[in-house]
Short mmCIF file of C-alpha atoms and ligand atoms in Angstrom, two decimals:
data_model
loop_
_atom_site.label_atom_id
_atom_site.label_comp_id
_atom_site.label_asym_id
_atom_site.label_seq_id
_atom_site.Cartn_x
_atom_site.Cartn_y
_atom_site.Cartn_z
CA MET A 1 -0.10 0.00 0.10
CA ALA A 2 2.89 2.53 1.06
CA GLN A 3 4.41 1.32 -2.24
CA PHE A 4 1.10 2.47 -4.20
CA HIS A 5 1.14 5.87 -2.44
CA VAL A 6 4.77 6.62 -3.43
CA ILE A 7 4.26 5.41 -6.96
CA ILE A 8 0.85 7.80 -7.17
CA LEU A 9 2.25 10.74 -4.96
CA VAL A 10 5.82 11.18 -6.21
CA PRO A 11 4.95 11.93 -9.82
CA LEU A 12 2.11 14.02 -8.66
CA LEU A 13 4.65 15.91 -6.52
CA ILE A 14 7.18 16.35 -9.18
CA PHE A 15 4.53 17.26 -11.61
CA ALA A 16 2.88 20.09 -9.18
CA THR A 17 6.52 21.49 -8.50
CA VAL A 18 7.15 22.00 -12.31
CA ARG A 19 4.10 23.63 -12.92
CA ILE A 20 4.53 26.15 -9.64
CA TYR A 21 8.14 26.54 -11.05
CA GLU A 22 6.87 27.23 -14.27
CA THR A 23 3.96 29.59 -13.30
CA LEU A 24 6.64 31.58 -11.00
CA ARG A 25 9.05 31.98 -13.86
CA ALA A 26 6.37 33.03 -15.97
CA TYR A 27 5.37 35.86 -13.52
CA LYS A 28 8.81 36.89 -13.15
CA ALA A 29 9.69 37.29 -16.92
CA ARG A 30 6.16 39.34 -17.28
CA SER A 31 7.06 41.29 -14.15
CA SER A 32 10.44 42.09 -15.83
CA LEU A 33 9.38 42.82 -19.12
CA ALA A 34 6.44 44.98 -17.92
CA GLN A 35 8.89 46.81 -15.82
CA LYS A 36 11.67 47.24 -18.31
CA ASN A 37 8.82 48.83 -21.03
CA ASN A 38 7.34 51.04 -18.55
CA CYS A 39 3.87 48.89 -18.88
CA LYS A 40 1.29 50.08 -16.81
CA PRO A 41 -2.02 48.11 -16.27
CA PRO A 42 -5.09 49.21 -18.22
CA LYS A 43 -8.13 50.55 -17.25
CA LYS A 44 -10.43 48.01 -15.94
CA TYR A 45 -14.60 47.60 -16.50
CA PRO A 46 -15.97 47.74 -12.90
CA HIS A 47 -17.75 44.24 -12.80
CA LYS A 48 -20.20 43.78 -10.03
CA GLU A 49 -19.55 40.15 -10.52
CA PRO A 50 -15.66 39.98 -11.50
CA ILE A 51 -14.96 36.35 -11.85
CA LEU A 52 -16.80 35.10 -14.80
CA GLY A 53 -18.11 38.69 -15.74
CA LEU A 54 -21.60 37.98 -15.95
CA ASP A 55 -22.88 41.60 -15.30
CA LEU A 56 -21.29 42.72 -18.47
CA PHE A 57 -22.49 39.47 -20.51
CA TYR A 58 -25.80 40.16 -19.46
CA PHE A 59 -25.62 43.71 -20.01
CA MET A 60 -24.50 42.91 -23.50
CA VAL A 61 -27.33 40.37 -24.05
CA GLN A 62 -29.86 42.74 -23.27
CA SER A 63 -28.38 45.36 -25.81
CA ALA A 64 -28.64 42.68 -28.52
CA LYS A 65 -31.80 41.80 -27.61
CA LYS A 66 -32.90 45.92 -28.25
CA GLY A 67 -30.47 45.63 -31.41
CA HIS A 68 -28.16 48.34 -29.51
CA SER A 69 -24.98 45.96 -29.04
CA LEU A 70 -22.65 48.19 -31.01
CA LYS A 71 -23.95 51.26 -29.70
CA SER A 72 -23.62 49.85 -26.46
CA LEU A 73 -20.13 49.11 -27.17
CA VAL A 74 -19.45 52.97 -28.47
CA GLN A 75 -20.75 53.75 -24.95
CA LEU A 76 -18.52 51.50 -22.93
CA HIS A 77 -15.62 53.19 -25.29
CA GLU A 78 -16.87 56.70 -24.39
CA THR A 79 -16.94 55.97 -20.83
CA TYR A 80 -13.65 53.81 -19.99
CA GLY A 81 -11.89 55.22 -22.94
CA ARG A 82 -10.02 53.80 -26.01
CA THR A 83 -8.52 50.74 -24.07
CA PHE A 84 -10.48 49.00 -21.00
CA GLN A 85 -10.11 45.45 -19.63
CA ALA A 86 -12.97 43.19 -18.88
CA THR A 87 -13.66 39.77 -17.84
CA SER A 88 -15.93 37.43 -20.20
CA PHE A 89 -16.46 33.95 -18.64
CA GLY A 90 -13.30 33.99 -16.64
CA GLU A 91 -11.45 35.24 -19.45
CA THR A 92 -9.28 38.81 -19.88
CA ILE A 93 -10.63 40.61 -22.81
CA ILE A 94 -8.71 43.83 -23.70
CA ASN A 95 -11.20 46.16 -25.79
CA THR A 96 -9.74 48.71 -27.54
CA THR A 97 -10.36 51.35 -30.43
CA GLU A 98 -6.53 52.60 -30.05
CA PRO A 99 -4.75 52.97 -33.67
CA LYS A 100 -1.49 52.10 -32.09
CA ILE A 101 -2.34 48.98 -30.62
CA LEU A 102 -4.44 47.99 -34.03
CA THR A 103 -1.02 48.74 -35.96
CA THR A 104 0.65 46.38 -33.43
CA VAL A 105 -1.64 43.40 -33.44
CA LEU A 106 -2.66 43.34 -37.09
CA ALA A 107 1.06 44.67 -38.49
CA THR A 108 4.03 44.98 -36.78
CA LYS A 109 3.59 41.85 -34.31
CA SER A 110 0.90 40.23 -36.02
CA GLU A 111 2.75 36.64 -35.87
CA ASN A 112 2.27 37.20 -31.67
CA PHE A 113 -1.76 37.01 -32.31
CA GLY A 114 -4.09 34.42 -33.82
CA VAL A 115 -7.60 33.64 -34.93
CA TRP A 116 -7.61 29.78 -34.67
CA SER A 117 -8.92 29.56 -31.24
CA ILE A 118 -11.29 32.22 -31.67
CA ARG A 119 -12.61 31.21 -35.32
CA ALA A 120 -11.93 27.27 -35.58
CA PRO A 121 -13.91 25.91 -32.85
CA PRO A 122 -17.28 27.80 -33.62
CA ALA A 123 -16.83 27.01 -37.27
CA THR A 124 -16.13 23.43 -37.00
CA PRO A 125 -17.37 21.19 -38.63
CA LEU A 126 -18.75 23.59 -41.24
CA VAL A 127 -15.09 24.84 -41.89
CA ALA A 128 -12.23 22.91 -40.64
CA GLY A 129 -9.29 24.55 -42.32
CA GLY A 130 -8.54 27.16 -44.90
CA VAL A 131 -7.55 30.96 -44.88
CA PHE A 132 -10.13 32.24 -42.43
CA THR A 133 -9.72 30.28 -39.42
CA THR A 134 -5.96 29.29 -39.34
CA ASP A 135 -2.55 30.68 -38.15
CA GLY A 136 1.22 30.28 -38.74
CA ALA A 137 2.06 27.86 -41.56
CA ASP A 138 -1.19 26.51 -42.31
CA TRP A 139 -2.75 30.16 -43.02
CA ALA A 140 0.40 31.07 -45.06
CA HIS A 141 -0.47 27.78 -47.11
CA SER A 142 -3.76 28.89 -47.49
CA ARG A 143 -3.29 32.72 -48.25
CA GLY A 144 -0.47 31.44 -50.53
CA LEU A 145 -3.14 29.45 -52.67
CA ILE A 146 -5.55 32.44 -52.91
CA LYS A 147 -3.40 35.15 -53.56
CA PRO A 148 -2.70 34.81 -57.23
CA CYS A 149 -6.66 35.11 -57.95
CA PHE A 150 -6.83 38.27 -56.14
CA ALA A 151 -4.35 40.00 -58.47
CA ARG A 152 -5.49 42.98 -60.29
CA ALA A 153 -5.63 41.47 -63.64
CA GLN A 154 -8.79 39.33 -62.21
CA VAL A 155 -10.39 42.43 -60.38
CA ALA A 156 -10.52 44.31 -63.54
CA ASP A 157 -13.00 41.21 -65.08
CA LEU A 158 -16.23 43.20 -65.02
CA VAL A 159 -17.65 41.00 -67.95
CA SER A 160 -19.18 38.09 -65.70
CA LEU A 161 -20.42 40.82 -63.31
CA LYS A 162 -22.26 42.51 -65.92
CA VAL A 163 -24.35 39.44 -66.74
CA HIS A 164 -25.47 39.43 -62.82
CA VAL A 165 -26.25 43.11 -62.75
CA ASP A 166 -28.30 42.84 -66.01
CA ARG A 167 -30.53 40.49 -64.42
CA LEU A 168 -30.98 42.43 -61.05
CA VAL A 169 -32.15 45.57 -63.07
CA GLU A 170 -34.38 43.48 -64.73
CA LEU A 171 -35.64 42.26 -61.54
CA ILE A 172 -36.37 46.07 -60.14
CA PRO A 173 -39.73 46.97 -60.44
CA LYS A 174 -40.07 49.97 -62.76
CA ASP A 175 -43.18 51.40 -62.00
CA GLY A 176 -42.05 52.52 -58.56
CA SER A 177 -43.61 49.86 -56.41
CA THR A 178 -41.89 49.02 -52.98
CA PHE A 179 -39.20 46.38 -52.96
CA ASP A 180 -36.36 45.17 -50.86
CA LEU A 181 -33.21 45.93 -52.59
CA GLN A 182 -31.11 44.29 -49.98
CA THR A 183 -32.48 40.79 -51.11
CA LEU A 184 -31.53 41.32 -54.46
CA PHE A 185 -28.50 42.28 -53.63
CA SER A 186 -27.64 39.06 -51.50
CA ARG A 187 -28.55 37.06 -54.87
CA LEU A 188 -26.20 39.34 -56.88
CA SER A 189 -23.31 38.75 -54.77
CA LEU A 190 -24.01 35.19 -54.27
CA ASP A 191 -24.41 34.70 -58.27
CA SER A 192 -21.05 36.58 -58.69
CA SER A 193 -19.20 35.29 -55.93
CA THR A 194 -19.71 31.44 -56.62
CA GLY A 195 -19.08 32.23 -60.16
CA PHE A 196 -15.61 33.34 -59.30
CA LEU A 197 -14.77 30.69 -56.41
CA PHE A 198 -16.57 27.51 -58.07
CA GLY A 199 -16.51 28.35 -61.72
CA GLU A 200 -19.98 27.94 -61.91
CA SER A 201 -22.39 30.55 -60.75
CA LEU A 202 -25.59 29.59 -58.68
CA ASP A 203 -27.33 31.91 -61.08
CA SER A 204 -29.96 32.76 -58.12
CA LEU A 205 -31.25 36.01 -59.80
CA LEU A 206 -32.74 33.89 -62.71
CA GLU A 207 -35.20 32.53 -60.27
CA THR A 208 -35.07 28.96 -61.96
CA ASN A 209 -32.85 27.38 -59.12
CA SER A 210 -32.39 23.78 -59.16
CA ILE A 211 -33.41 21.88 -56.27
CA GLU A 212 -29.78 21.05 -55.36
CA THR A 213 -29.27 24.94 -55.43
CA GLU A 214 -32.12 25.65 -53.13
CA LYS A 215 -31.03 22.69 -50.73
CA PHE A 216 -27.48 24.26 -50.44
CA LEU A 217 -28.71 27.90 -49.80
CA THR A 218 -31.11 26.48 -47.30
CA SER A 219 -28.33 24.35 -45.60
CA PHE A 220 -25.69 27.21 -45.59
CA ASN A 221 -28.04 29.54 -43.93
CA THR A 222 -28.73 26.87 -41.42
CA ALA A 223 -25.02 26.20 -40.76
CA GLN A 224 -24.15 29.79 -40.93
CA TYR A 225 -26.65 30.54 -38.39
CA GLY A 226 -25.28 27.69 -36.24
CA VAL A 227 -21.91 29.10 -36.57
CA GLY A 228 -23.05 32.55 -35.42
CA GLU A 229 -24.93 31.30 -32.64
CA ARG A 230 -21.65 29.17 -31.26
CA VAL A 231 -19.76 32.54 -31.55
CA ARG A 232 -21.93 34.03 -29.66
CA LEU A 233 -22.03 31.47 -26.78
CA GLY A 234 -18.19 31.21 -26.82
CA LYS A 235 -16.89 28.72 -24.05
CA LEU A 236 -20.75 27.53 -23.71
CA ARG A 237 -20.87 26.46 -27.33
CA PHE A 238 -21.05 22.93 -26.31
CA LEU A 239 -24.74 24.03 -25.37
CA TYR A 240 -25.57 24.44 -28.82
CA ARG A 241 -27.08 21.11 -29.69
CA ASP A 242 -28.89 21.44 -32.88
CA LYS A 243 -29.09 18.13 -35.27
CA ARG A 244 -30.07 20.56 -38.09
CA TYR A 245 -26.95 22.16 -37.89
CA THR A 246 -24.70 19.02 -38.16
CA GLU A 247 -26.97 17.75 -41.17
CA ALA A 248 -26.65 21.05 -42.77
CA CYS A 249 -22.90 21.06 -42.68
CA LYS A 250 -22.93 17.66 -44.25
CA SER A 251 -25.14 18.90 -46.71
CA VAL A 252 -23.22 22.16 -47.75
CA HIS A 253 -20.04 19.74 -48.00
CA SER A 254 -21.68 17.33 -50.28
CA PHE A 255 -22.84 20.35 -52.65
CA ILE A 256 -19.34 21.79 -52.48
CA ASP A 257 -17.46 18.55 -53.16
CA ASN A 258 -19.22 18.41 -56.49
CA TYR A 259 -17.50 21.58 -57.64
CA VAL A 260 -14.13 20.42 -56.13
CA VAL A 261 -14.13 16.92 -57.83
CA LYS A 262 -14.86 18.89 -61.20
CA ALA A 263 -12.05 21.15 -60.90
CA VAL A 264 -9.58 18.27 -59.55
CA ASN A 265 -10.72 16.21 -62.66
CA ASN A 266 -10.27 19.06 -65.04
CA LYS A 267 -6.85 20.39 -63.95
CA SER A 268 -5.80 16.62 -63.68
CA GLU A 269 -6.75 15.99 -67.35
CA GLU A 270 -5.31 19.16 -68.61
CA GLU A 271 -1.81 18.40 -66.76
CA GLU A 272 -1.91 14.94 -67.97
CA ASN A 273 -2.45 16.21 -71.84
CA ASN A 274 -0.26 19.35 -71.29
CA SER A 275 -3.41 21.43 -72.32
CA GLU A 276 -5.54 24.66 -71.86
CA PRO A 277 -9.14 24.43 -70.56
CA THR A 278 -11.52 23.92 -73.27
CA ASN A 279 -14.69 25.39 -71.57
CA PRO A 280 -14.48 29.17 -72.60
CA GLN A 281 -16.23 29.73 -68.97
CA ARG A 282 -12.66 28.13 -67.20
CA LYS A 283 -10.50 30.32 -69.06
CA ARG A 284 -11.01 32.96 -66.62
CA TYR A 285 -9.36 33.15 -63.16
CA ILE A 286 -11.20 30.88 -60.98
CA LEU A 287 -10.18 30.30 -57.62
CA LEU A 288 -11.04 26.66 -57.33
CA ASP A 289 -9.07 25.93 -60.32
CA GLU A 290 -6.21 28.04 -59.35
CA MET A 291 -6.33 26.16 -55.97
CA ALA A 292 -6.22 22.63 -57.97
CA LYS A 293 -3.17 23.60 -59.61
CA VAL A 294 -1.19 23.19 -56.01
CA THR A 295 -3.30 20.60 -54.37
CA LYS A 296 -5.28 17.64 -55.48
CA ASP A 297 -6.36 16.96 -52.00
CA THR A 298 -10.24 17.19 -52.20
CA THR A 299 -10.58 17.39 -48.18
CA ASP A 300 -8.17 20.19 -48.20
CA LEU A 301 -9.58 22.16 -51.44
CA ARG A 302 -13.25 21.79 -49.97
CA TYR A 303 -12.26 23.65 -46.54
CA GLN A 304 -9.80 26.15 -48.45
CA ILE A 305 -12.99 27.08 -51.03
CA LEU A 306 -15.63 27.10 -48.07
CA SER A 307 -13.41 29.31 -45.84
CA VAL A 308 -13.14 32.31 -48.67
CA PHE A 309 -16.99 31.79 -49.48
CA LEU A 310 -17.83 32.04 -45.65
CA ALA A 311 -15.57 35.03 -45.20
CA GLY A 312 -16.80 36.73 -48.69
CA HIS A 313 -20.04 35.80 -50.23
CA GLU A 314 -22.27 38.41 -48.52
CA ALA A 315 -20.05 41.09 -47.61
CA THR A 316 -20.36 42.87 -50.93
CA ALA A 317 -23.96 42.79 -50.58
CA VAL A 318 -23.93 43.78 -47.27
CA ALA A 319 -22.15 46.86 -48.27
CA LEU A 320 -24.47 47.66 -51.21
CA GLY A 321 -27.41 47.26 -48.97
CA SER A 322 -26.05 50.21 -46.60
CA ILE A 323 -25.16 52.45 -49.39
CA PHE A 324 -28.42 52.65 -50.97
CA PHE A 325 -29.99 52.60 -47.20
CA HIS A 326 -28.40 55.90 -46.88
CA LEU A 327 -28.80 57.16 -50.58
CA ALA A 328 -32.51 56.57 -50.54
CA ARG A 329 -32.52 59.00 -47.24
CA ASN A 330 -30.19 62.03 -49.08
CA ARG A 331 -31.39 63.25 -52.14
CA ALA A 332 -28.62 65.81 -52.28
CA ILE A 333 -26.10 62.99 -52.23
CA TRP A 334 -27.96 61.15 -54.96
CA ASP A 335 -28.06 63.90 -56.97
CA ARG A 336 -24.34 64.75 -56.47
CA LEU A 337 -23.49 61.14 -57.35
CA ARG A 338 -25.65 61.24 -60.46
CA SER A 339 -24.00 64.23 -61.70
CA GLU A 340 -20.69 62.46 -61.54
CA VAL A 341 -22.06 59.51 -63.09
CA LYS A 342 -23.61 61.47 -65.92
CA ALA A 343 -20.40 63.26 -66.26
CA VAL A 344 -18.74 60.01 -67.85
CA GLY A 345 -21.38 59.16 -70.35
CA ASN A 346 -21.52 55.78 -72.24
CA ALA A 347 -17.72 55.49 -71.08
CA PRO A 348 -16.78 51.49 -70.78
CA LEU A 349 -16.94 51.07 -66.86
CA THR A 350 -13.45 49.76 -66.51
CA PHE A 351 -11.68 49.37 -63.30
CA GLU A 352 -9.60 52.65 -64.10
CA LEU A 353 -12.76 54.54 -64.69
CA LEU A 354 -14.35 53.54 -61.48
CA LYS A 355 -11.55 54.35 -59.42
CA SER A 356 -11.11 58.07 -61.03
CA MET A 357 -14.77 58.62 -59.62
CA GLN A 358 -13.96 60.82 -56.74
CA TYR A 359 -17.49 61.12 -55.26
CA LEU A 360 -18.26 57.49 -55.76
CA ARG A 361 -15.03 56.74 -53.70
CA TYR A 362 -16.15 59.12 -51.12
CA VAL A 363 -19.64 57.59 -50.86
CA ILE A 364 -18.20 54.28 -50.48
CA SER A 365 -15.67 54.92 -47.91
CA GLU A 366 -18.35 57.24 -45.98
CA ASN A 367 -20.47 53.88 -46.07
CA LEU A 368 -17.72 51.60 -44.97
CA ARG A 369 -17.06 53.91 -41.94
CA LEU A 370 -20.61 54.46 -40.98
CA ASN A 371 -21.76 50.67 -41.45
CA PRO A 372 -18.42 48.37 -41.60
CA VAL A 373 -19.46 45.37 -42.95
CA ALA A 374 -17.39 43.04 -39.92
CA PRO A 375 -17.97 45.40 -37.17
CA LEU A 376 -16.55 43.11 -34.38
CA MET A 377 -12.93 41.54 -34.66
CA SER A 378 -10.49 40.16 -32.19
CA ARG A 379 -7.08 38.33 -31.76
CA MET A 380 -5.73 35.81 -29.37
CA CYS A 381 -2.58 36.53 -27.94
CA LEU A 382 -0.07 33.79 -28.81
CA ARG A 383 2.77 35.22 -27.13
CA ASP A 384 3.41 37.87 -24.14
CA THR A 385 3.65 41.28 -25.97
CA VAL A 386 4.11 44.70 -25.31
CA LEU A 387 1.68 47.07 -26.96
CA PRO A 388 2.73 50.76 -27.16
CA ALA A 389 -0.43 52.17 -25.78
CA GLY A 390 -3.32 51.09 -23.64
CA GLY A 391 -1.88 51.24 -20.15
CA GLY A 392 -2.19 53.84 -17.04
CA PRO A 393 -5.52 55.95 -16.47
CA ASP A 394 -5.51 57.77 -19.79
CA GLY A 395 -4.43 54.55 -22.02
CA GLY A 396 -1.19 56.24 -23.05
CA ASP A 397 1.38 54.05 -21.39
CA PRO A 398 2.80 50.82 -23.10
CA LEU A 399 0.38 47.84 -21.86
CA LEU A 400 1.74 44.32 -21.48
CA VAL A 401 -0.60 41.55 -23.03
CA THR A 402 -0.25 38.15 -22.15
CA ARG A 403 -0.63 34.85 -23.65
CA GLY A 404 -3.99 33.62 -23.74
CA GLN A 405 -5.55 37.02 -23.41
CA THR A 406 -7.87 38.27 -26.16
CA ILE A 407 -7.73 41.84 -27.93
CA ALA A 408 -10.87 42.91 -29.38
CA TRP A 409 -11.85 45.72 -31.50
CA SER A 410 -15.19 47.15 -32.74
CA THR A 411 -14.71 48.81 -36.13
CA TYR A 412 -17.79 50.37 -35.58
CA ALA A 413 -16.97 51.99 -32.65
CA LEU A 414 -13.15 53.12 -34.03
CA HIS A 415 -15.24 54.72 -37.03
CA ARG A 416 -17.05 56.78 -34.53
CA ASP A 417 -14.14 57.98 -32.47
CA SER A 418 -15.09 61.91 -32.67
CA SER A 419 -11.62 62.80 -31.54
CA PHE A 420 -10.62 61.77 -35.17
CA TRP A 421 -13.67 62.19 -37.22
CA GLY A 422 -15.27 65.26 -35.51
CA ALA A 423 -18.76 66.00 -33.80
CA ASP A 424 -21.03 64.66 -36.83
CA VAL A 425 -19.74 60.83 -36.35
CA GLU A 426 -23.17 59.56 -36.83
CA SER A 427 -23.97 61.68 -40.00
CA PHE A 428 -23.33 60.06 -43.59
CA ARG A 429 -21.51 62.57 -45.13
CA PRO A 430 -19.52 61.68 -48.04
CA GLU A 431 -17.96 65.20 -48.21
CA ARG A 432 -15.76 64.49 -45.37
CA TRP A 433 -13.42 62.59 -47.21
CA GLU A 434 -12.36 65.83 -48.79
CA ASP A 435 -10.33 66.48 -45.80
CA VAL A 436 -9.55 63.36 -43.84
CA ARG A 437 -6.74 61.17 -44.63
CA PRO A 438 -7.07 58.07 -42.25
CA ARG A 439 -4.64 55.17 -41.44
CA TRP A 440 -5.33 52.82 -38.68
CA GLU A 441 -8.32 55.12 -37.63
CA TYR A 442 -10.42 53.44 -40.71
CA ILE A 443 -10.00 49.74 -41.13
CA PRO A 444 -13.28 48.29 -43.00
CA PHE A 445 -11.02 45.46 -44.49
CA GLY A 446 -8.65 45.12 -41.65
CA GLY A 447 -4.89 45.59 -41.83
CA GLY A 448 -1.66 44.10 -41.99
CA THR A 449 -0.91 40.82 -42.74
CA ARG A 450 -4.45 39.30 -42.79
CA ILE A 451 -6.12 42.31 -44.61
CA CYS A 452 -8.83 41.32 -46.77
CA PRO A 453 -7.39 39.79 -50.00
CA ALA A 454 -10.35 40.85 -51.96
CA GLN A 455 -10.35 44.42 -50.85
CA GLN A 456 -9.92 45.77 -54.65
CA LEU A 457 -12.28 43.40 -56.04
CA ALA A 458 -15.21 44.24 -53.57
CA LEU A 459 -14.33 47.91 -54.14
CA THR A 460 -14.38 47.38 -57.98
CA GLU A 461 -17.97 45.55 -57.63
CA ILE A 462 -19.52 47.86 -55.25
CA GLY A 463 -18.52 50.91 -57.56
CA TYR A 464 -19.83 49.10 -60.76
CA VAL A 465 -23.36 48.36 -59.25
CA VAL A 466 -23.77 51.43 -57.80
CA VAL A 467 -22.72 53.32 -61.01
CA ARG A 468 -25.27 50.77 -63.11
CA LEU A 469 -28.15 51.59 -60.86
CA VAL A 470 -27.36 55.26 -60.92
CA GLN A 471 -27.30 55.42 -64.85
CA THR A 472 -30.52 53.30 -65.02
CA PHE A 473 -32.65 55.07 -62.34
CA LYS A 474 -33.42 58.47 -62.05
CA THR A 475 -35.28 58.52 -58.76
CA LEU A 476 -34.83 56.26 -55.59
CA GLU A 477 -37.36 57.04 -52.89
CA ASN A 478 -37.16 55.87 -49.27
CA ARG A 479 -40.14 53.45 -48.46
CA ASP A 480 -39.39 52.62 -44.96
CA PRO A 481 -40.10 55.34 -42.19
CA GLU A 482 -37.74 53.60 -39.51
CA PRO A 483 -34.29 54.71 -38.78
CA TRP A 484 -31.23 52.30 -39.21
CA GLU A 485 -31.88 49.35 -36.86
CA GLU A 486 -29.03 46.76 -36.61
CA LEU A 487 -29.16 43.44 -37.34
CA LEU A 488 -25.82 41.58 -36.22
CA LYS A 489 -24.95 38.26 -37.83
CA MET A 490 -21.50 37.67 -38.77
CA THR A 491 -21.98 40.72 -40.79
CA LEU A 492 -23.91 44.08 -39.78
CA VAL A 493 -27.18 44.65 -41.92
CA SER A 494 -30.35 46.73 -41.85
CA LYS A 495 -32.64 44.91 -39.88
CA ASN A 496 -35.86 46.19 -42.04
CA GLY A 497 -33.84 45.60 -45.26
CA VAL A 498 -33.55 48.25 -47.81
CA GLN A 499 -37.35 49.24 -48.65
CA VAL A 500 -37.32 51.37 -51.71
CA GLY A 501 -39.35 52.26 -54.84
CA MET A 502 -37.09 53.37 -58.16
CA PHE A 503 -38.03 55.06 -61.44
CA PRO A 504 -36.11 54.80 -64.42
CA GLU A 505 -34.21 57.29 -66.42
C1 HEM B 601 -17.10 45.30 -49.05
C2 HEM B 601 -16.61 43.86 -48.95
C3 HEM B 601 -15.52 43.36 -47.89
C4 HEM B 601 -15.56 43.77 -46.56
C5 HEM B 601 -15.60 45.03 -46.12
C6 HEM B 601 -14.47 42.58 -45.97
C7 HEM B 601 -13.86 42.80 -44.90
C8 HEM B 601 -12.82 41.86 -44.38
C9 HEM B 601 -12.18 41.86 -43.25
C10 HEM B 601 -12.57 43.15 -42.12
C11 HEM B 601 -11.45 41.14 -43.16
C12 HEM B 601 -10.83 40.43 -41.74
C13 HEM B 601 -9.43 40.88 -41.57
C14 HEM B 601 -8.78 40.32 -40.21
O1 HEM B 601 -9.05 39.09 -39.57
O2 HEM B 601 -8.36 41.14 -39.60
C15 HEM B 601 -11.61 40.02 -44.11
C16 HEM B 601 -10.81 38.88 -44.45
C17 HEM B 601 -11.12 38.27 -45.26
N1 HEM B 601 -11.96 38.54 -46.85
FE1 HEM B 601 -13.11 40.06 -46.81
N2 HEM B 601 -14.16 41.63 -47.19
C18 HEM B 601 -14.98 42.19 -47.91
C19 HEM B 601 -15.05 41.17 -49.18
C20 HEM B 601 -14.68 40.12 -49.66
C21 HEM B 601 -15.07 39.11 -50.69
C22 HEM B 601 -15.82 39.74 -51.86
C23 HEM B 601 -14.16 38.06 -50.23
C24 HEM B 601 -14.17 36.94 -51.24
C25 HEM B 601 -14.23 36.49 -52.27
C26 HEM B 601 -13.59 38.24 -49.34
C27 HEM B 601 -12.71 37.23 -48.68
C28 HEM B 601 -11.89 37.43 -47.55
C29 HEM B 601 -10.91 36.61 -47.12
C30 HEM B 601 -10.42 35.01 -47.62
C31 HEM B 601 -10.28 36.98 -45.52
C32 HEM B 601 -9.60 36.07 -44.77
C33 HEM B 601 -8.02 36.66 -44.97
C34 HEM B 601 -7.04 36.10 -43.90
O3 HEM B 601 -7.58 35.60 -42.67
O4 HEM B 601 -6.06 36.03 -44.32
N3 HEM B 601 -13.67 39.30 -48.51
N4 HEM B 601 -12.45 40.78 -44.95
#
């Protein structure tokens, strides 16, 4: 018996001693790092329940129910400053809108911060790999796979987009009757992104969807809703047990696998015969075809492509929706935009022409300021790191963040910092872009190493769609008496859609 105790107790004692030693060593190293760099602790949220931080969680849940999550975050920053520490289910969260911290986390020391532990667990099994959820070497592999496809040559490919926009224009009632423009933009974005990603558009604007497409869309919505719920639940995500979620993920995989197998077979055949694609549709840049040049692993390809689809399939539609939400409520802005569009006459809408239209750029930028598509972002700290600001009572001193802490920022709140943007932060005023030159105060596409690879593609597509609609319709009328109400999914959309009436030229 005594021998048994020794066998059990000695290893336990050694293990405990090693752990205590390691903890003390880490504590000492952190203290000396903080001291050497004059780090100060950040301002703290005054939790009533400081262990799990349930009071703040409850406040945010109530805000979400009222559709005020983002406004509440702005208020929290107004009260506690650009950087403050809070607790969420026992974990430390550094909330910030400090540009100096964002530069460090996203660019200069980005290798010390990751997304895997934040994004991968809730997104599994829908997406188990790929650019959006991985870090380190896996992320570099995925980013390398998609890079060639987002090069400028591809961005300027507006021929395919024209076909989809023609269909959208067809579907808009010409007698001024009320309709939801947001729904049409969602279908446009879906058609254009699937064409570019899979090589075959879902053609949802044709209203002749196959049963498979309908099933895919329903399954994808269910799966995406499930991912959203799991993100919201955080550590408690194990409580989310919905069989429909697992079934939907399987159904999405089987739909995507058809495209993957087709792309791999095509590429293998071309490589065997040393030939070019015979199908003219596949002569343009298609993300899946480009990826199949590098890997023929169908499971890897499934997650690589789904990852990009998840990140980007609705972003353009969301941005277009909020632009028209504001245009419908601002006659003077619509008129000024029309003057600029009229001035270009019938010139072909190329990448260069769209880029040269200054007021169009102002309208798009102002919209992404006021309604950033991805309003909430975060990173997990992977290695102890000294941040250049965020410490001390006014947040002006360096701050040490340690492994396992989360840095969270609300792009929505950052874009409403009145000390940079002025007192009229809540106004949709494209003219402000005549004077402001933001750097890290404005990051609708993120920044640094993980900046959105599709930024140019998205801006070109948005510009093209706006110009086409302004060319085709002389009047845009708002048919929704309500102000903007937030609907926070993975993206930020208008809860009531974009209810408008339009009259052609
Ligand atoms: C207005 C449109 C869009 C906006 C505002 C936008 C914004 C963003 C933002 C904020 C990020 C996160 C960066 C980070 O984690 O720090 C991101 C990442 C990403 N976006 Fe976009 N995006 C848009 C359109 C698209 C489109 C159309 C696609 C693809 C077709 C796309 C593909 C991606 C991918 C793959 C990533 C992950 C990059 C990485 O982690 O390395 N985005 N985007």
